[in-house]
């Protein structure tokens, strides 16, 4: 199974977990993704000595970066529901001789003490959850009073690609968005933050621009499912794919996944 939507929901069912690791590594190389990560760090105001939690840490790239900021006097903890991800994250940290903590934990049940962290982040996580509001509540619970929370997530109905087939394109984008439990969660986060009592809420749009190879990689497994469910025909999909390839070869390809960086502070 090489379907990103299903793979990150059910990672233990993946025959080739390296596929997910490679996907995260590729994400980390994209300029707009790195800009998003830096914006989160800047908002959180992470400094030496801080205790920081990364929810849905994957293979731990951002945990490693933040550890370099907080130094030996600080603590960075990464949690992920996937044992495979945590095992890989630990291996990578060990290779770098980096003192960080990783735990297997569901975002809806962090199993950590109240008021433990100065800052908490989650990036591209809530769209995979059935109950994202409860996950946000958990993140707030483990923050200290005055602690900051920053979450980036997508509004996948806004996914764009410069296709010559707008009607087909809308159908494909809709299917991709609907393949995730909460593909529209990005624009709902300000309301959730307010309902859960956070203060100083900010709401900044951010788009992850997708290079051609990466965009097709994301779409491939999901759109195989669309064919199997007879949402689109194989011939229509081939037409769409071939046209995007032509756009890429002529230097005119453009695609992206829009979302929002939403931030708040615990009272």
mmCIF file of N, CA and C in Angstrom, residues 129-196:
data_model
loop_
_atom_site.group_PDB
_atom_site.id
_atom_site.type_symbol
_atom_site.label_atom_id
_atom_site.label_comp_id
_atom_site.label_asym_id
_atom_site.label_seq_id
_atom_site.Cartn_x
_atom_site.Cartn_y
_atom_site.Cartn_z
ATOM 1 N N UNK A 129 -6.713 12.558 11.839
ATOM 2 C CA UNK A 129 -7.419 12.168 13.064
ATOM 3 C C UNK A 129 -8.924 12.307 12.930
ATOM 4 N N UNK A 130 -9.642 11.371 13.544
ATOM 5 C CA UNK A 130 -11.102 11.434 13.564
ATOM 6 C C UNK A 130 -11.599 12.497 14.541
ATOM 7 N N UNK A 131 -10.840 12.734 15.606
ATOM 8 C CA UNK A 131 -11.261 13.693 16.635
ATOM 9 C C UNK A 131 -10.140 14.695 16.909
ATOM 10 N N UNK A 132 -9.882 15.604 15.974
ATOM 11 C CA UNK A 132 -8.758 16.531 16.153
ATOM 12 C C UNK A 132 -8.931 17.491 17.323
ATOM 13 N N UNK A 133 -10.167 17.849 17.645
ATOM 14 C CA UNK A 133 -10.386 18.785 18.755
ATOM 15 C C UNK A 133 -9.882 18.194 20.063
ATOM 16 N N UNK A 134 -10.100 16.914 20.261
ATOM 17 C CA UNK A 134 -9.627 16.274 21.481
ATOM 18 C C UNK A 134 -8.102 16.257 21.536
ATOM 19 N N UNK A 135 -7.468 16.085 20.363
ATOM 20 C CA UNK A 135 -6.004 16.112 20.316
ATOM 21 C C UNK A 135 -5.475 17.491 20.702
ATOM 22 N N UNK A 136 -6.134 18.547 20.228
ATOM 23 C CA UNK A 136 -5.728 19.908 20.603
ATOM 24 C C UNK A 136 -5.894 20.107 22.109
ATOM 25 N N UNK A 137 -6.979 19.593 22.665
ATOM 26 C CA UNK A 137 -7.211 19.696 24.108
ATOM 27 C C UNK A 137 -6.085 19.024 24.890
ATOM 28 N N UNK A 138 -5.625 17.879 24.403
ATOM 29 C CA UNK A 138 -4.517 17.175 25.050
ATOM 30 C C UNK A 138 -3.231 18.002 25.000
ATOM 31 N N UNK A 139 -2.981 18.629 23.866
ATOM 32 C CA UNK A 139 -1.782 19.463 23.747
ATOM 33 C C UNK A 139 -1.838 20.628 24.729
ATOM 34 N N UNK A 140 -3.011 21.219 24.856
ATOM 35 C CA UNK A 140 -3.173 22.326 25.807
ATOM 36 C C UNK A 140 -2.960 21.828 27.238
ATOM 37 N N UNK A 141 -3.467 20.664 27.535
ATOM 38 C CA UNK A 141 -3.346 20.110 28.894
ATOM 39 C C UNK A 141 -1.890 20.000 29.329
ATOM 40 N N UNK A 142 -1.021 19.550 28.426
ATOM 41 C CA UNK A 142 0.373 19.312 28.819
ATOM 42 C C UNK A 142 1.226 20.581 28.757
ATOM 43 N N UNK A 143 0.659 21.683 28.233
ATOM 44 C CA UNK A 143 1.373 22.957 28.238
ATOM 45 C C UNK A 143 1.320 23.608 29.616
ATOM 46 N N UNK A 144 2.398 24.284 29.976
ATOM 47 C CA UNK A 144 2.397 25.089 31.188
ATOM 48 C C UNK A 144 1.590 26.367 30.962
ATOM 49 N N UNK A 145 1.048 26.974 31.996
ATOM 50 C CA UNK A 145 0.400 28.279 31.823
ATOM 51 C C UNK A 145 1.367 29.261 31.153
ATOM 52 N N UNK A 146 0.879 29.925 30.117
ATOM 53 C CA UNK A 146 1.741 30.803 29.334
ATOM 54 C C UNK A 146 2.443 30.098 28.195
ATOM 55 N N UNK A 147 2.361 28.770 28.171
ATOM 56 C CA UNK A 147 2.986 28.004 27.099
ATOM 57 C C UNK A 147 2.288 28.228 25.768
ATOM 58 N N UNK A 148 3.029 28.029 24.687
ATOM 59 C CA UNK A 148 2.510 28.323 23.355
ATOM 60 C C UNK A 148 2.296 27.047 22.540
ATOM 61 N N UNK A 149 1.243 27.089 21.733
ATOM 62 C CA UNK A 149 0.893 25.984 20.841
ATOM 63 C C UNK A 149 0.875 26.492 19.408
ATOM 64 N N UNK A 150 1.496 25.742 18.504
ATOM 65 C CA UNK A 150 1.468 26.085 17.080
ATOM 66 C C UNK A 150 1.163 24.829 16.274
ATOM 67 N N UNK A 151 0.167 24.934 15.404
ATOM 68 C CA UNK A 151 -0.241 23.802 14.570
ATOM 69 C C UNK A 151 -0.343 24.265 13.123
ATOM 70 N N UNK A 152 0.272 23.501 12.239
ATOM 71 C CA UNK A 152 0.030 23.709 10.805
ATOM 72 C C UNK A 152 -0.755 22.530 10.281
ATOM 73 N N UNK A 153 -1.828 22.845 9.553
ATOM 74 C CA UNK A 153 -2.537 21.777 8.855
ATOM 75 C C UNK A 153 -3.229 22.327 7.617
ATOM 76 N N UNK A 154 -3.697 21.385 6.794
ATOM 77 C CA UNK A 154 -4.139 21.716 5.443
ATOM 78 C C UNK A 154 -5.621 22.061 5.349
ATOM 79 N N UNK A 155 -5.930 22.762 4.263
ATOM 80 C CA UNK A 155 -7.293 22.914 3.762
ATOM 81 C C UNK A 155 -7.259 22.308 2.358
ATOM 82 N N UNK A 156 -7.457 20.988 2.283
ATOM 83 C CA UNK A 156 -7.160 20.263 1.049
ATOM 84 C C UNK A 156 -8.147 20.517 -0.080
ATOM 85 N N UNK A 157 -9.324 21.064 0.226
ATOM 86 C CA UNK A 157 -10.221 21.458 -0.861
ATOM 87 C C UNK A 157 -9.594 22.553 -1.723
ATOM 88 N N UNK A 158 -8.610 23.240 -1.181
ATOM 89 C CA UNK A 158 -7.939 24.305 -1.920
ATOM 90 C C UNK A 158 -6.718 23.848 -2.694
ATOM 91 N N UNK A 159 -6.453 22.546 -2.706
ATOM 92 C CA UNK A 159 -5.315 22.022 -3.468
ATOM 93 C C UNK A 159 -5.388 22.503 -4.909
ATOM 94 N N UNK A 160 -4.281 22.977 -5.439
ATOM 95 C CA UNK A 160 -4.300 23.504 -6.804
ATOM 96 C C UNK A 160 -3.210 22.864 -7.657
ATOM 97 N N UNK A 161 -3.519 22.725 -8.934
ATOM 98 C CA UNK A 161 -2.560 22.267 -9.940
ATOM 99 C C UNK A 161 -3.017 22.844 -11.269
ATOM 100 N N UNK A 162 -2.082 23.315 -12.074
ATOM 101 C CA UNK A 162 -2.458 24.000 -13.319
ATOM 102 C C UNK A 162 -2.778 22.995 -14.428
ATOM 103 N N UNK A 163 -3.879 22.308 -14.231
ATOM 104 C CA UNK A 163 -4.355 21.309 -15.187
ATOM 105 C C UNK A 163 -5.202 21.968 -16.269
ATOM 106 N N UNK A 164 -5.182 21.360 -17.460
ATOM 107 C CA UNK A 164 -6.007 21.845 -18.579
ATOM 108 C C UNK A 164 -7.416 21.275 -18.534
ATOM 109 N N UNK A 165 -7.707 20.472 -17.495
ATOM 110 C CA UNK A 165 -9.013 19.813 -17.390
ATOM 111 C C UNK A 165 -9.658 20.214 -16.065
ATOM 112 N N UNK A 166 -10.241 21.415 -15.984
ATOM 113 C CA UNK A 166 -10.722 21.928 -14.692
ATOM 114 C C UNK A 166 -11.795 21.076 -14.034
ATOM 115 N N UNK A 167 -12.740 20.544 -14.805
ATOM 116 C CA UNK A 167 -13.807 19.737 -14.197
ATOM 117 C C UNK A 167 -13.232 18.459 -13.596
ATOM 118 N N UNK A 168 -12.370 17.795 -14.356
ATOM 119 C CA UNK A 168 -11.714 16.588 -13.855
ATOM 120 C C UNK A 168 -10.826 16.935 -12.668
ATOM 121 N N UNK A 169 -10.152 18.054 -12.762
ATOM 122 C CA UNK A 169 -9.257 18.480 -11.688
ATOM 123 C C UNK A 169 -10.023 18.670 -10.379
ATOM 124 N N UNK A 170 -11.206 19.296 -10.460
ATOM 125 C CA UNK A 170 -12.015 19.497 -9.249
ATOM 126 C C UNK A 170 -12.447 18.164 -8.648
ATOM 127 N N UNK A 171 -12.769 17.213 -9.511
ATOM 128 C CA UNK A 171 -13.177 15.896 -9.022
ATOM 129 C C UNK A 171 -12.010 15.205 -8.310
ATOM 130 N N UNK A 172 -10.825 15.323 -8.896
ATOM 131 C CA UNK A 172 -9.639 14.696 -8.312
ATOM 132 C C UNK A 172 -9.278 15.358 -6.984
ATOM 133 N N UNK A 173 -9.281 16.682 -6.963
ATOM 134 C CA UNK A 173 -8.961 17.402 -5.728
ATOM 135 C C UNK A 173 -9.964 17.053 -4.627
ATOM 136 N N UNK A 174 -11.233 16.974 -4.979
ATOM 137 C CA UNK A 174 -12.246 16.608 -3.997
ATOM 138 C C UNK A 174 -12.023 15.218 -3.432
ATOM 139 N N UNK A 175 -11.635 14.284 -4.300
ATOM 140 C CA UNK A 175 -11.396 12.922 -3.827
ATOM 141 C C UNK A 175 -10.181 12.877 -2.902
ATOM 142 N N UNK A 176 -9.128 13.591 -3.278
ATOM 143 C CA UNK A 176 -7.941 13.637 -2.423
ATOM 144 C C UNK A 176 -8.306 14.194 -1.048
ATOM 145 N N UNK A 177 -9.032 15.293 -1.025
ATOM 146 C CA UNK A 177 -9.427 15.909 0.244
ATOM 147 C C UNK A 177 -10.276 14.963 1.087
ATOM 148 N N UNK A 178 -11.218 14.282 0.447
ATOM 149 C CA UNK A 178 -12.122 13.379 1.165
ATOM 150 C C UNK A 178 -11.442 12.091 1.614
ATOM 151 N N UNK A 179 -10.227 11.836 1.125
ATOM 152 C CA UNK A 179 -9.505 10.620 1.503
ATOM 153 C C UNK A 179 -8.940 10.702 2.916
ATOM 154 N N UNK A 180 -8.926 11.894 3.481
ATOM 155 C CA UNK A 180 -8.410 12.097 4.834
ATOM 156 C C UNK A 180 -9.576 12.316 5.795
ATOM 157 N N UNK A 181 -9.476 11.828 7.021
ATOM 158 C CA UNK A 181 -10.571 12.022 7.973
ATOM 159 C C UNK A 181 -10.935 13.489 8.192
ATOM 160 N N UNK A 182 -9.924 14.374 8.108
ATOM 161 C CA UNK A 182 -10.183 15.796 8.347
ATOM 162 C C UNK A 182 -9.335 16.663 7.419
ATOM 163 N N UNK A 183 -9.604 16.529 6.124
ATOM 164 C CA UNK A 183 -8.826 17.248 5.125
ATOM 165 C C UNK A 183 -9.029 18.748 5.115
ATOM 166 N N UNK A 184 -10.042 19.247 5.844
ATOM 167 C CA UNK A 184 -10.320 20.688 5.890
ATOM 168 C C UNK A 184 -9.980 21.297 7.247
ATOM 169 N N UNK A 185 -9.269 20.564 8.084
ATOM 170 C CA UNK A 185 -9.094 20.965 9.478
ATOM 171 C C UNK A 185 -8.356 22.291 9.634
ATOM 172 N N UNK A 186 -7.500 22.641 8.676
ATOM 173 C CA UNK A 186 -6.709 23.865 8.806
ATOM 174 C C UNK A 186 -7.540 25.094 9.099
ATOM 175 N N UNK A 187 -8.654 25.262 8.366
ATOM 176 C CA UNK A 187 -9.464 26.473 8.539
ATOM 177 C C UNK A 187 -10.384 26.388 9.756
ATOM 178 N N UNK A 188 -10.470 25.225 10.378
ATOM 179 C CA UNK A 188 -11.313 25.078 11.568
ATOM 180 C C UNK A 188 -10.545 25.326 12.867
ATOM 181 N N UNK A 189 -9.224 25.382 12.768
ATOM 182 C CA UNK A 189 -8.408 25.459 13.976
ATOM 183 C C UNK A 189 -8.605 26.738 14.792
ATOM 184 N N UNK A 190 -8.752 27.919 14.173
ATOM 185 C CA UNK A 190 -8.960 29.112 15.005
ATOM 186 C C UNK A 190 -10.181 28.986 15.913
ATOM 187 N N UNK A 191 -11.263 28.437 15.374
ATOM 188 C CA UNK A 191 -12.472 28.242 16.177
ATOM 189 C C UNK A 191 -12.216 27.259 17.311
ATOM 190 N N UNK A 192 -11.506 26.172 17.009
ATOM 191 C CA UNK A 192 -11.183 25.182 18.040
ATOM 192 C C UNK A 192 -10.316 25.808 19.130
ATOM 193 N N UNK A 193 -9.309 26.566 18.726
ATOM 194 C CA UNK A 193 -8.435 27.222 19.707
ATOM 195 C C UNK A 193 -9.245 28.136 20.626
ATOM 196 N N UNK A 194 -10.169 28.884 20.028
ATOM 197 C CA UNK A 194 -10.983 29.813 20.820
ATOM 198 C C UNK A 194 -11.902 29.053 21.768
ATOM 199 N N UNK A 195 -12.545 27.997 21.265
ATOM 200 C CA UNK A 195 -13.458 27.209 22.097
ATOM 201 C C UNK A 195 -12.738 26.578 23.285
ATOM 202 N N UNK A 196 -11.465 26.238 23.088
ATOM 203 C CA UNK A 196 -10.710 25.570 24.142
ATOM 204 C C UNK A 196 -9.966 26.548 25.044
#
